[in-house]
């Protein structure tokens, strides 16, 4: 187990924010470029979706493993390793000459992101103690994360139209270089391990296989459908592996995911919240982008530019949430934020085939994005409240897994809802009808998130003082944190 090495807090925050920006950017920047990629590399129609799916598969499948590796082998080390791999694979993707070259590069990007993303969040939570300073730091991290996802659509449209699709991959290189320079120059090296612990190999295999099959089964519904035997076989295999993972973790001496961590109501509630919020937010990006291009007839660059107000609203929401929750419980921002996002998406559901940007997109974009920002900023603080430093990577990997699974599963489910109401027609009226239904269900998802925040999250902030782990105190610190979390959940 590695002792906490803080480094310079401002540099730690900058490095984590820049890294999270590029990881979030890559989640959406490729989508707008898919038609150009298909033409340039000669992708078969059914294979093109793997450019997106393989990234989600590798990223989501290895996040728990990446988070625990941060705790065992060092957060700075895993951050540098993951981000370097991400950058090299971005270069390989930009130079791809065959479809399999690009798919392999995207898989490598996902693996690198699965190491870098939990390491970045773990560095923040071990650098900034619980309280106002951590809330402010996580507010910046959340704002950058949200902006990266939203600006990815803008960047993808502009780069594809004016520079070529390869720059959708190559644009990551300077951002990765900045993040690596920051962490190498200003983040303290990982201290020597206080004691040697083995990675939970059986847990890692079961978790990676189970989550990977779950993501695979869900994302392939766009071509196979939910009624396909292949879909249900894949999901059943995922369920078996995940059930085996839970049983294995209950018996493991050094588990990949300590199940007792979920007794902390902040951790459990925040992970459900981030799952639901990601499902609603990814759905909003997807349907609004399709509405502007396929119903309103806007081009790729214009569609990307139209998401700029959404990006600004997300940042504004995170700024407000950071100030509100600096001295209060995250619950005071999560509940109104989820309700505001639900209201904005319900407004979005009123889109018209003969509508326009000002009448049908701008207003609901601002309402939805501000609400989403109010949720995204404090949910990271909630997910790490009361977590012992030796388990910071574990909690970070869990939250990132919940976000990724929520986005993948939610988007696939919402796309199915939209397709059911669209039918086989491809005219703007039919498409508009399907997209409106998808947005309405996304609004219901955010409303459910508000219910979870009200019913699960404690009314008071948990305050847990956990000593720094030593060779003899690591287990005691973890047990103390668990006991305090259980008592807080009972009292609240």
XYZ file of N, CA, C and O in Angstrom, residues 263-266 329 385-386 456-464 481-492:
112
model
N -21.338 0.107 2.091
C -22.186 0.413 3.243
C -22.173 1.906 3.573
O -23.022 2.374 4.322
N -21.194 2.596 3.049
C -21.147 4.050 3.167
C -22.245 4.622 2.272
O -22.215 4.481 1.051
N -23.238 5.257 2.866
C -24.379 5.746 2.091
C -23.974 6.806 1.086
O -24.601 6.943 0.024
N -22.933 7.581 1.376
C -22.450 8.560 0.409
C -21.916 7.855 -0.831
O -22.232 8.230 -1.971
N -23.662 20.037 2.778
C -23.704 18.702 2.211
C -23.938 18.763 0.699
O -24.669 19.635 0.225
N -16.568 10.707 -0.045
C -16.720 11.137 1.347
C -16.588 9.944 2.289
O -17.238 8.921 2.098
N -15.735 10.074 3.302
C -15.557 9.018 4.282
C -14.714 7.856 3.807
O -14.654 6.833 4.479
N -31.613 8.398 -0.378
C -30.441 7.609 -0.005
C -29.362 8.439 0.683
O -28.790 8.024 1.692
N -29.065 9.621 0.148
C -27.949 10.397 0.685
C -28.269 10.942 2.075
O -29.379 11.424 2.321
N -27.296 10.885 2.996
C -27.512 11.436 4.339
C -27.756 12.933 4.290
O -27.326 13.632 3.374
N -28.453 13.434 5.306
C -28.720 14.866 5.387
C -27.525 15.637 5.908
O -27.431 16.841 5.726
N -26.631 14.963 6.578
C -25.446 15.618 7.128
C -24.198 15.037 6.487
O -24.164 13.869 6.120
N -23.157 15.861 6.375
C -21.889 15.413 5.798
C -21.183 14.491 6.774
O -21.076 14.779 7.959
N -20.687 13.349 6.239
C -19.896 12.454 7.076
C -18.530 13.082 7.324
O -17.896 13.601 6.423
N -18.066 13.049 8.559
C -16.753 13.566 8.899
C -15.950 12.416 9.471
O -16.227 11.929 10.565
N -14.969 11.945 8.723
C -14.193 10.782 9.128
C -12.716 11.125 9.078
O -12.174 11.430 8.027
N -12.515 3.676 9.145
C -13.334 4.402 8.166
C -14.655 3.698 7.921
O -15.709 4.324 7.848
N -14.603 2.360 7.837
C -15.829 1.610 7.598
C -16.802 1.779 8.747
O -18.002 1.988 8.558
N -16.275 1.676 9.988
C -17.151 1.813 11.146
C -17.788 3.192 11.203
O -18.980 3.340 11.502
N -17.004 4.227 10.908
C -17.552 5.585 10.932
C -18.614 5.763 9.848
O -19.641 6.407 10.064
N -18.340 5.202 8.671
C -19.321 5.318 7.587
C -20.627 4.629 7.941
O -21.721 5.142 7.670
N -20.534 3.440 8.576
C -21.747 2.730 8.975
C -22.509 3.516 10.027
O -23.732 3.616 9.978
N -21.776 4.097 10.986
C -22.454 4.859 12.020
C -23.125 6.106 11.446
O -24.244 6.453 11.794
N -22.442 6.763 10.472
C -23.037 7.939 9.847
C -24.308 7.577 9.110
O -25.310 8.282 9.174
N -24.255 6.411 8.379
C -25.439 5.992 7.658
C -26.598 5.702 8.604
O -27.745 5.983 8.321
N -26.307 5.149 9.779
C -27.362 4.844 10.748
C -27.942 6.107 11.366
O -29.151 6.276 11.468
N -27.073 7.034 11.735
C -27.538 8.253 12.382
C -28.309 9.158 11.437
O -29.178 9.916 11.850
N -27.946 9.095 10.145
C -28.559 10.008 9.180
C -29.819 9.427 8.594
O -30.473 10.056 7.826
